[in-house]
mmCIF file of C-alpha atoms in Angstrom:
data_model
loop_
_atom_site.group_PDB
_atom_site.id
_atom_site.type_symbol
_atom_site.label_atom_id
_atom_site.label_comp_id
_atom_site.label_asym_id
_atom_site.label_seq_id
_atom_site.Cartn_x
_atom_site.Cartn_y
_atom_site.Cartn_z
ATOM 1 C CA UNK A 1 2.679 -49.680 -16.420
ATOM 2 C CA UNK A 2 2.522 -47.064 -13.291
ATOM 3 C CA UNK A 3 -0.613 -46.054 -13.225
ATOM 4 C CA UNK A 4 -0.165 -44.153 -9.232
ATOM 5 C CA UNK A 5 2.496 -42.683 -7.645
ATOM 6 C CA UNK A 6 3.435 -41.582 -3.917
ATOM 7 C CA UNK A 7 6.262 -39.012 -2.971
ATOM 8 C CA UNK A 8 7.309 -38.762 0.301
ATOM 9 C CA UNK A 9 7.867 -35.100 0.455
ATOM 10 C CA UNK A 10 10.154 -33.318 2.911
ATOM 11 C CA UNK A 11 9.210 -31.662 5.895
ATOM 12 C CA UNK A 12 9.697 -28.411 5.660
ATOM 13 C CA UNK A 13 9.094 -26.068 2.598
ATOM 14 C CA UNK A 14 12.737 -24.929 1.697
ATOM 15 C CA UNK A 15 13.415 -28.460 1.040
ATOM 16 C CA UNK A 16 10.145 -28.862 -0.564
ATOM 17 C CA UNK A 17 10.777 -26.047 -3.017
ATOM 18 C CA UNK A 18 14.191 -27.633 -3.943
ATOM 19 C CA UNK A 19 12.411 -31.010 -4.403
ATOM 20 C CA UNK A 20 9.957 -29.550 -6.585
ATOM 21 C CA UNK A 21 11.691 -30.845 -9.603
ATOM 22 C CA UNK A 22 11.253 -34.433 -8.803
ATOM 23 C CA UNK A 23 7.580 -33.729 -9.165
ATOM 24 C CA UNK A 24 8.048 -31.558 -12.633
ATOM 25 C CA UNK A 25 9.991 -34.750 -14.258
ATOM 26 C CA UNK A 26 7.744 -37.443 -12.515
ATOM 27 C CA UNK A 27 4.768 -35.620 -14.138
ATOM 28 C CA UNK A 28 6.651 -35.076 -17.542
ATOM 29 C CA UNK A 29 7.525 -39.027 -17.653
ATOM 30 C CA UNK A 30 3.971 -40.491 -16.502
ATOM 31 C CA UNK A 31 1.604 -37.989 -17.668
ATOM 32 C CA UNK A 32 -1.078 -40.044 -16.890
ATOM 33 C CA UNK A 33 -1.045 -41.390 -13.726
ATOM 34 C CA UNK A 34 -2.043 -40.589 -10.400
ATOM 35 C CA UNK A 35 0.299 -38.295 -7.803
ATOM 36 C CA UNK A 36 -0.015 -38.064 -4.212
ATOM 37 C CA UNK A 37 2.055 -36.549 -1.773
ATOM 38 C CA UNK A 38 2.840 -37.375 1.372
ATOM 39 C CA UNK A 39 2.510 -34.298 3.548
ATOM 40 C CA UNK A 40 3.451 -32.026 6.549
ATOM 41 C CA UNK A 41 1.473 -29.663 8.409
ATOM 42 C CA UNK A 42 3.950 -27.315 7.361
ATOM 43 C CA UNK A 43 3.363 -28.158 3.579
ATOM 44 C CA UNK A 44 0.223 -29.356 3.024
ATOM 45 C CA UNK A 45 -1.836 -25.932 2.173
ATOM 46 C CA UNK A 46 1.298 -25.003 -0.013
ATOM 47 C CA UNK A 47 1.451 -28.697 -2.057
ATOM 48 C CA UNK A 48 -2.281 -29.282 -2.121
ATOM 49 C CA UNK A 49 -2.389 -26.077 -4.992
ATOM 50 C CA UNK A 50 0.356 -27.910 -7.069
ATOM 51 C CA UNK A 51 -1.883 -28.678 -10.248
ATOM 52 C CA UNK A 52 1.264 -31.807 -10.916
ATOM 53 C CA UNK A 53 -0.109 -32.988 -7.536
ATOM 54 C CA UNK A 54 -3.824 -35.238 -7.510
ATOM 55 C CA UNK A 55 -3.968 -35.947 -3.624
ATOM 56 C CA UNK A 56 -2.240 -35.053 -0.920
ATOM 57 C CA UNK A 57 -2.125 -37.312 2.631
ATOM 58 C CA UNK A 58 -1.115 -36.189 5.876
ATOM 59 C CA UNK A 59 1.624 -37.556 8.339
ATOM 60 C CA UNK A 60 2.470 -35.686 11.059
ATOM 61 C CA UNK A 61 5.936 -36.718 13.176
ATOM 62 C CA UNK A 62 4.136 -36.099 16.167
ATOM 63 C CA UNK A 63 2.370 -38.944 15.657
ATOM 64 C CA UNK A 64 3.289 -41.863 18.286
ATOM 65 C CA UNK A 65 4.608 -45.096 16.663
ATOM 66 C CA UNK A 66 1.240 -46.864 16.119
ATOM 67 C CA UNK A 67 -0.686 -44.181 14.350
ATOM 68 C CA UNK A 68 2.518 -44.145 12.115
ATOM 69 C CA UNK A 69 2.250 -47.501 11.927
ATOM 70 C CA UNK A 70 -1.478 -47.934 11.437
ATOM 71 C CA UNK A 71 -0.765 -44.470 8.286
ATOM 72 C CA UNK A 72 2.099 -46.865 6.641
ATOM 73 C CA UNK A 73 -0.183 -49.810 6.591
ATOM 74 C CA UNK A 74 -3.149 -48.034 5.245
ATOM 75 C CA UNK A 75 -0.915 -47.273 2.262
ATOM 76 C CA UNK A 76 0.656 -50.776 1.377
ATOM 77 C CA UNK A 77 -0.113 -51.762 -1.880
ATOM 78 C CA UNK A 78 -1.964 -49.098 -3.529
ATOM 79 C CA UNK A 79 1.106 -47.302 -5.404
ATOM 80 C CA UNK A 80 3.176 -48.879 -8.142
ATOM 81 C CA UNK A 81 5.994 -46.236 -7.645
ATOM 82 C CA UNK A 82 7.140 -44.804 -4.411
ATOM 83 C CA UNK A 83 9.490 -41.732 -4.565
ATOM 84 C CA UNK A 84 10.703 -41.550 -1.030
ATOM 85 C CA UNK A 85 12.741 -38.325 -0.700
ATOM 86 C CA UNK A 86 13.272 -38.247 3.133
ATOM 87 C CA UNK A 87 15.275 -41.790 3.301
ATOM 88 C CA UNK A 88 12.164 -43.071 5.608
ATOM 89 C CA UNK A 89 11.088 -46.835 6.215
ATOM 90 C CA UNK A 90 8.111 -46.363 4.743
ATOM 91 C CA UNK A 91 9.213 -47.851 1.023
ATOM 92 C CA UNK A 92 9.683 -51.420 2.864
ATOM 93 C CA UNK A 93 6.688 -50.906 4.544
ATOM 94 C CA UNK A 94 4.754 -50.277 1.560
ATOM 95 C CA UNK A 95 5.787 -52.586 -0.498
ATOM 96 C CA UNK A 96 5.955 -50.799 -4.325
ATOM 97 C CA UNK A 97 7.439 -52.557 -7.022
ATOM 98 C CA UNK A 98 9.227 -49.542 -7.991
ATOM 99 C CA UNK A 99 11.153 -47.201 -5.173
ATOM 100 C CA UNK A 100 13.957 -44.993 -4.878
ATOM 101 C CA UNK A 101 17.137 -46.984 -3.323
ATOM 102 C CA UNK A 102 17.736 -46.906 0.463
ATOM 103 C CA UNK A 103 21.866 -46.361 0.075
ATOM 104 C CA UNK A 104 22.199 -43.113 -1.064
ATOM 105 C CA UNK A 105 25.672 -41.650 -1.599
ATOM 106 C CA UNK A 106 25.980 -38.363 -2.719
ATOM 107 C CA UNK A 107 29.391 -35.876 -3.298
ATOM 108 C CA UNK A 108 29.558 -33.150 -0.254
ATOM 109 C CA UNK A 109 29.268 -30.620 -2.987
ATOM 110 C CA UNK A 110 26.345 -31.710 -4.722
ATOM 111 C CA UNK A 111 23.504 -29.381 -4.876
ATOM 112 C CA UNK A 112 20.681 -30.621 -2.530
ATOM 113 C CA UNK A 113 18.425 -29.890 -6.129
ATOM 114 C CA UNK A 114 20.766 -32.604 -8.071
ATOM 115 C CA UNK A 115 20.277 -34.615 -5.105
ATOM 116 C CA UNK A 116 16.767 -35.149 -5.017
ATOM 117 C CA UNK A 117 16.556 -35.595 -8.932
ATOM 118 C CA UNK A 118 19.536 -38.136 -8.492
ATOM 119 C CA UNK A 119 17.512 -40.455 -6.730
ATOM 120 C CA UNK A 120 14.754 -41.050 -9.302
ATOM 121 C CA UNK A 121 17.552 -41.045 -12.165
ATOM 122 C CA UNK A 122 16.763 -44.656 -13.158
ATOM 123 C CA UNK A 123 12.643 -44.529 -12.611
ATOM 124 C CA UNK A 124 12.018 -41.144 -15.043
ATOM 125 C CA UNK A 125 13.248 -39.483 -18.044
ATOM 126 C CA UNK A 126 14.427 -35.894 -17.831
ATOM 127 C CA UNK A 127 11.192 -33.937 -19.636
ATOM 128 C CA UNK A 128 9.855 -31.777 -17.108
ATOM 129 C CA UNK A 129 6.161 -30.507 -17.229
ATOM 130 C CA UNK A 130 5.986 -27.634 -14.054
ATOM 131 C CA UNK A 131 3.197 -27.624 -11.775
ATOM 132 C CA UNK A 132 2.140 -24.124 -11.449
ATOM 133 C CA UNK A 133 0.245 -23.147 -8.158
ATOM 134 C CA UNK A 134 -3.514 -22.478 -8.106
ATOM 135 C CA UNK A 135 -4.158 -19.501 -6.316
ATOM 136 C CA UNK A 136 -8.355 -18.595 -5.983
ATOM 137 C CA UNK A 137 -9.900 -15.621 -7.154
ATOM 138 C CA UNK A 138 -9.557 -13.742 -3.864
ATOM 139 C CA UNK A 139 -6.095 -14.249 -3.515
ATOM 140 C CA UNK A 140 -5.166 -13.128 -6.833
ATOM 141 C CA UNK A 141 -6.989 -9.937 -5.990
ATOM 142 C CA UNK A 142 -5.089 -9.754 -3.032
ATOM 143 C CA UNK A 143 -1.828 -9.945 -5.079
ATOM 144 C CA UNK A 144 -3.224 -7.246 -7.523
ATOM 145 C CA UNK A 145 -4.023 -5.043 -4.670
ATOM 146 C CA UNK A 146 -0.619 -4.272 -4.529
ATOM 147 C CA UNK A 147 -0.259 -2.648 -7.732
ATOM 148 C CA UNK A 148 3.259 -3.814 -8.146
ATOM 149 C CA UNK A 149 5.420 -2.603 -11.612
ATOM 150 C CA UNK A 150 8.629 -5.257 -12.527
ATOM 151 C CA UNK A 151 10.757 -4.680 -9.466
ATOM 152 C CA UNK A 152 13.782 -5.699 -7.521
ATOM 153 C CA UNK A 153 12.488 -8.139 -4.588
ATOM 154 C CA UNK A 154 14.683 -7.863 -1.578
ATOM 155 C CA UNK A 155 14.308 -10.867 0.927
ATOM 156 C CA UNK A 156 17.653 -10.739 3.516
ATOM 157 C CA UNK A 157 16.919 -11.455 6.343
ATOM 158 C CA UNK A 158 15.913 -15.551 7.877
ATOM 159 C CA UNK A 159 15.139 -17.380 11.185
ATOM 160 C CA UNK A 160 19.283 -17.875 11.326
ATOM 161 C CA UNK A 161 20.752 -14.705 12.488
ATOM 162 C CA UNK A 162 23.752 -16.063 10.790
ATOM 163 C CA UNK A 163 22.175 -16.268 7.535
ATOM 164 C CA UNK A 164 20.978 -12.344 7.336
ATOM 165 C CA UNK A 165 22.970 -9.773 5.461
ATOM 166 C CA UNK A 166 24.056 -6.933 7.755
ATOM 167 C CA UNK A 167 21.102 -4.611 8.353
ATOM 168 C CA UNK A 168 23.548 -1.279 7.858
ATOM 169 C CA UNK A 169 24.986 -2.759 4.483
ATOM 170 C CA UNK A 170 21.293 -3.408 3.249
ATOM 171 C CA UNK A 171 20.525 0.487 4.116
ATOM 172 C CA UNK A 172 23.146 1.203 1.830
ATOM 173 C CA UNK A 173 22.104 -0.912 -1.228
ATOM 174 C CA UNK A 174 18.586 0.134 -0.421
ATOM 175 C CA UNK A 175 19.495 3.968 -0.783
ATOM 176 C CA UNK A 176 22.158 2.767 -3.458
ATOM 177 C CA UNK A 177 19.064 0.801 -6.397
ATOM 178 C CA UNK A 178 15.863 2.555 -5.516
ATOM 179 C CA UNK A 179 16.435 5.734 -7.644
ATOM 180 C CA UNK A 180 16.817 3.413 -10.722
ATOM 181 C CA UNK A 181 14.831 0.241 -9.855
ATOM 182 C CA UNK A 182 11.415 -0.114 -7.949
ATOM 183 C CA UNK A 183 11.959 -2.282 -4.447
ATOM 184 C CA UNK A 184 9.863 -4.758 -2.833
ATOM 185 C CA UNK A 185 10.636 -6.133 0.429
ATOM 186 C CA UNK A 186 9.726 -9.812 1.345
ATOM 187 C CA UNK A 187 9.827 -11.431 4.505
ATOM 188 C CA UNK A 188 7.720 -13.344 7.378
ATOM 189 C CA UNK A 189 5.912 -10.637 10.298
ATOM 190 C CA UNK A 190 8.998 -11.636 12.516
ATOM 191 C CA UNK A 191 11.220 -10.180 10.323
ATOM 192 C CA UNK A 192 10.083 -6.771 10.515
ATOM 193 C CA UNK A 193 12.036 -5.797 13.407
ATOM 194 C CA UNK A 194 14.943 -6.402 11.328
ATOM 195 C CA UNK A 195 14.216 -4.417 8.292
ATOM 196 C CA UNK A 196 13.435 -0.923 10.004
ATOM 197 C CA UNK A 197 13.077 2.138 8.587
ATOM 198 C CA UNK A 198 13.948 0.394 5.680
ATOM 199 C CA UNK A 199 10.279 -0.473 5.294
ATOM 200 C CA UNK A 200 9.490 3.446 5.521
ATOM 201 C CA UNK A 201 11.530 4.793 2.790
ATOM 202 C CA UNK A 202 10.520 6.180 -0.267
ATOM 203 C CA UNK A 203 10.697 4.108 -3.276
ATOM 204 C CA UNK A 204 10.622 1.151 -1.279
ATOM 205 C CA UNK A 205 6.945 -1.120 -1.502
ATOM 206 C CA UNK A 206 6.921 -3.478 2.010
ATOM 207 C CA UNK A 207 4.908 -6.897 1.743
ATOM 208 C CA UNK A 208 6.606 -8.315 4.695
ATOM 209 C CA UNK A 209 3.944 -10.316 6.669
ATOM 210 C CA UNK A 210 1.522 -9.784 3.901
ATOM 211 C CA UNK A 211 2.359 -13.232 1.969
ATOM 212 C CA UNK A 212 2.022 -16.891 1.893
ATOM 213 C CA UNK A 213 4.434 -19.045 0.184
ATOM 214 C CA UNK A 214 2.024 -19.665 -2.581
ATOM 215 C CA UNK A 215 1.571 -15.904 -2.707
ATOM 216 C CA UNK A 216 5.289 -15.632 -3.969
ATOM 217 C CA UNK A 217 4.751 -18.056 -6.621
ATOM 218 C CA UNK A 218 2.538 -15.410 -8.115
ATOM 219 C CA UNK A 219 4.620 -12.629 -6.981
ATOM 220 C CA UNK A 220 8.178 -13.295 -7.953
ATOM 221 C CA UNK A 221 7.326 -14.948 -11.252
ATOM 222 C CA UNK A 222 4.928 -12.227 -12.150
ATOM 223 C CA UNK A 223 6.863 -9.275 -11.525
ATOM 224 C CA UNK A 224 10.282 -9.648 -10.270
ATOM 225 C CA UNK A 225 13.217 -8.563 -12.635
ATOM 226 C CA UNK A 226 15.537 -9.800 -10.297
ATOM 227 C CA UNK A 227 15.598 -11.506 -6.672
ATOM 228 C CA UNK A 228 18.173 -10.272 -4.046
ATOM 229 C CA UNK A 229 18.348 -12.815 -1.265
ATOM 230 C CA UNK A 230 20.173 -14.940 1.398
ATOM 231 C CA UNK A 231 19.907 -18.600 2.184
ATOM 232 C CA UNK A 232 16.310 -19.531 2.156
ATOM 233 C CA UNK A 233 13.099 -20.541 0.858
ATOM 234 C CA UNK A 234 12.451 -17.223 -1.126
ATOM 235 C CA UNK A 235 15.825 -17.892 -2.866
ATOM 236 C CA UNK A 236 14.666 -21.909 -3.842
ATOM 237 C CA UNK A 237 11.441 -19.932 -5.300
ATOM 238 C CA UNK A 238 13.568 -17.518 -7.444
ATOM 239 C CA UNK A 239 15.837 -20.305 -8.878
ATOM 240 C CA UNK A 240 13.109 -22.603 -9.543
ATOM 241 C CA UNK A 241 10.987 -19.324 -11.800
ATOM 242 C CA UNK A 242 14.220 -19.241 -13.429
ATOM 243 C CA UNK A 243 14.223 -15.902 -12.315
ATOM 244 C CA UNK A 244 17.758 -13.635 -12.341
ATOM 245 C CA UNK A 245 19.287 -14.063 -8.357
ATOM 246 C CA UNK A 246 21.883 -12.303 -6.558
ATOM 247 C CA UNK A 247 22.985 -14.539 -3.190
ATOM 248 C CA UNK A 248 24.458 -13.848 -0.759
ATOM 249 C CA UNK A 249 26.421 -16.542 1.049
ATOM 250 C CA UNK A 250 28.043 -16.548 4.288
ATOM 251 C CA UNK A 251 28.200 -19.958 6.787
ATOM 252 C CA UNK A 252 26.189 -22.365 4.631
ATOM 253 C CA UNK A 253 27.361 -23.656 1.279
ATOM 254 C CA UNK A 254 26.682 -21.695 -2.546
ATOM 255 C CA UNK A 255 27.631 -25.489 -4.139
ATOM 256 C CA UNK A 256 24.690 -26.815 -2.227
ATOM 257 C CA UNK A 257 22.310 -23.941 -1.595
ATOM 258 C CA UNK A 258 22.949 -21.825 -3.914
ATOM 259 C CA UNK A 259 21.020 -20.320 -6.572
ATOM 260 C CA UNK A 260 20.531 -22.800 -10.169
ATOM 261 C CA UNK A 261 18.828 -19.786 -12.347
ATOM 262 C CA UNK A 262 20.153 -19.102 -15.759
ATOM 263 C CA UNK A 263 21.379 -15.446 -14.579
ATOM 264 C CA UNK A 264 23.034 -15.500 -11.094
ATOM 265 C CA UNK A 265 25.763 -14.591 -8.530
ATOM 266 C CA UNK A 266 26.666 -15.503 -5.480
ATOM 267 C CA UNK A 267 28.421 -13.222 -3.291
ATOM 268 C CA UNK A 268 30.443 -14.157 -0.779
ATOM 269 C CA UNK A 269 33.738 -13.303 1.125
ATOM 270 C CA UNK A 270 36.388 -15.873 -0.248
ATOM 271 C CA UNK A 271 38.941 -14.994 2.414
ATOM 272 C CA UNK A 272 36.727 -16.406 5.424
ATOM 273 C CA UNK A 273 38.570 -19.764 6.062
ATOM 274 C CA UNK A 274 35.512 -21.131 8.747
ATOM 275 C CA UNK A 275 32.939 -20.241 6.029
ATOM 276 C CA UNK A 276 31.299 -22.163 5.397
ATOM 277 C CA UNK A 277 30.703 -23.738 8.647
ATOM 278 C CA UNK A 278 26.745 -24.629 9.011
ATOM 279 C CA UNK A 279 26.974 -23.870 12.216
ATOM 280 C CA UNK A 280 24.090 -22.278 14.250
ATOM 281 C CA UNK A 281 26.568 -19.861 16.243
ATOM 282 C CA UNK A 282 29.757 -17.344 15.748
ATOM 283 C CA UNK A 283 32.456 -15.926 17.887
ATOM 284 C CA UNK A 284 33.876 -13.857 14.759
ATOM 285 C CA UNK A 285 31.072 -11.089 14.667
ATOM 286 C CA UNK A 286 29.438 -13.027 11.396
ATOM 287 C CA UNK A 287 32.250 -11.873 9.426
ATOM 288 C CA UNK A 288 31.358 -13.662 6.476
ATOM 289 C CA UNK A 289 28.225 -11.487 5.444
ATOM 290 C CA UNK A 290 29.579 -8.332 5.540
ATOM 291 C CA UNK A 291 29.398 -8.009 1.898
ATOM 292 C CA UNK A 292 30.529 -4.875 0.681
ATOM 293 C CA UNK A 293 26.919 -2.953 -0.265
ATOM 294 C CA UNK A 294 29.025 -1.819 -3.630
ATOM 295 C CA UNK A 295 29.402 -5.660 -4.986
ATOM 296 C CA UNK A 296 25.885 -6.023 -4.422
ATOM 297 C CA UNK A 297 25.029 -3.082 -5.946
ATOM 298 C CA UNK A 298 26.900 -3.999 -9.249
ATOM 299 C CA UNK A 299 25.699 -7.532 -8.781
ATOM 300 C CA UNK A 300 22.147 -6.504 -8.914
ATOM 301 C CA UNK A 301 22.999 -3.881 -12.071
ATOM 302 C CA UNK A 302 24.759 -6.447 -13.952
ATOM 303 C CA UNK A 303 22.180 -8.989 -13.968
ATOM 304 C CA UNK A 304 19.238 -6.522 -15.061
#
């Protein structure tokens, strides 16, 4: 019987969010028994809310080697199941009857989502009970503050300069959707530079610096009709509400990113033979996001 359970979560929250339904089908299989996750400092205020999650513990990879030895140690023996989705020594140093297998051989195609539920394939069955994510009183106020109607939640820009659709283009679908569809504008305080007077037009409601990753839990699943995005977390949020995605695509790959939602489309230029190439820079002007603003646009209308 497996009465507690440890998952050594990833460290950052894009792979977190695509990891999230190793927790949904753990839960769904051992409905009773104790979770903890193993946490970042990057992840621990976001996983700590997850009502599939009973206790969270901290390790931080700044740690030198004996305080990650002395955190292993203090671990050994209390779990019966260890779900170890960063490949880590920690399952041999832990000592759980049950674990997830070191060798781990995946196709180059497979979506990073099918790889994380691959590796508890023989330790779970395939019900799925989601976690939602508590949010306090105050912070739901917050969210209600805005006074948001069912809109189309634009998030396209990301740390990766690569990664962002082509500020000009965006103008265009902006100005192209907001007559028929309300907009809201997501994105971290750094990426305001890129998004302009694109913030300041009418029709168009800005959160940008204004939420936490919990916060778009409650956002997207409450009120977005449809999610247009690029590579990144806010994209792993949409897809895992189910919610209808266009993506667009450029040097990392749709099979492996890309969106898993029941309504979706990925956009991207087929005709790009480096794409995609994962790399962090480009001597061909980032050719492969410079999506036509009309495909999006009919992207976005045919999925509403």
């Amino acid at each position: 019987m497996v009465k507690s359970i440890i998952i050594n979560f990833p460290t950052n929250i894009g792979d977190v969010i695509l990891s999230l339904p190793v927790l949904d089908r753990l839960r769904g299989t051992y409905q009773e028994s104790k979770i903890t996750a193993i946490v970042s400092v990057h992840t621990r205020d976001f996983l700590i809310r997850n009502r599939n999650i009973d206790e969270v513990v901290l390790f931080d990879k700044t740690w030198k080697i004996r305080q990650k030895m002395r955190f292993s140690l203090s671990l050994r023996g209390k779990y019966d199941l260890m779900v170890d989705l960063k490949n880590s020594f920690l399952p041999v140093i832990m000592g759980s009857r049950i674990r997830t297998p070191f060798i781990r051989m995946f196709k180059k195609d497979m979506h990073a989502c099918l790889r994380y539920l691959a590796l508890i394939r023989n330790i779970s069955g395939t019900e799925e009970k989601k976690g939602a994510f508590v949010l306090n009183k105050q912070e739901i106020e917050k969210c209600e503050s805005y006074k948001l109607l069912p809109s189309v939640f634009v998030a396209c820009s990301s740390r990766s300069a690569l990664k962002r659709y082509h500020y000009d283009n965006l103008v265009r679908v902006i100005y192209g959707l907001r007559k028929s569809y309300h907009i809201v504008v997501l994105g971290q305080e750094s990426d305001a530079s890129y998004y302009g007077d694109i913030l300041r037009m009418d029709g168009v409601i800005s959160l940008v610096g204004k939420t936490k990753i919990s916060d778009l839990f409650y956002l997207i699943g409450n009120y977005a009709r449809l999610v247009l995005c690029v590579d990144s977390s806010i994209l792993h949020i949409s897809s895992y509400l189910n919610k209808p995605t266009v993506a667009i695509f450029g040097p990392t790959s749709h099979k492996v990113y890309g969106p898993r939602s029941d309504k979706s489309i990925v956009l991207r230029k087929d005709n790009i033979k480096c794409a995609p190439c994962g790399k962090s820079q480009c001597n061909f002007d980032i050719e492969c996001m410079k999506i036509e603003p009309d495909k999006v646009i009919e992207a976005v209308r045919q999925l509403i």
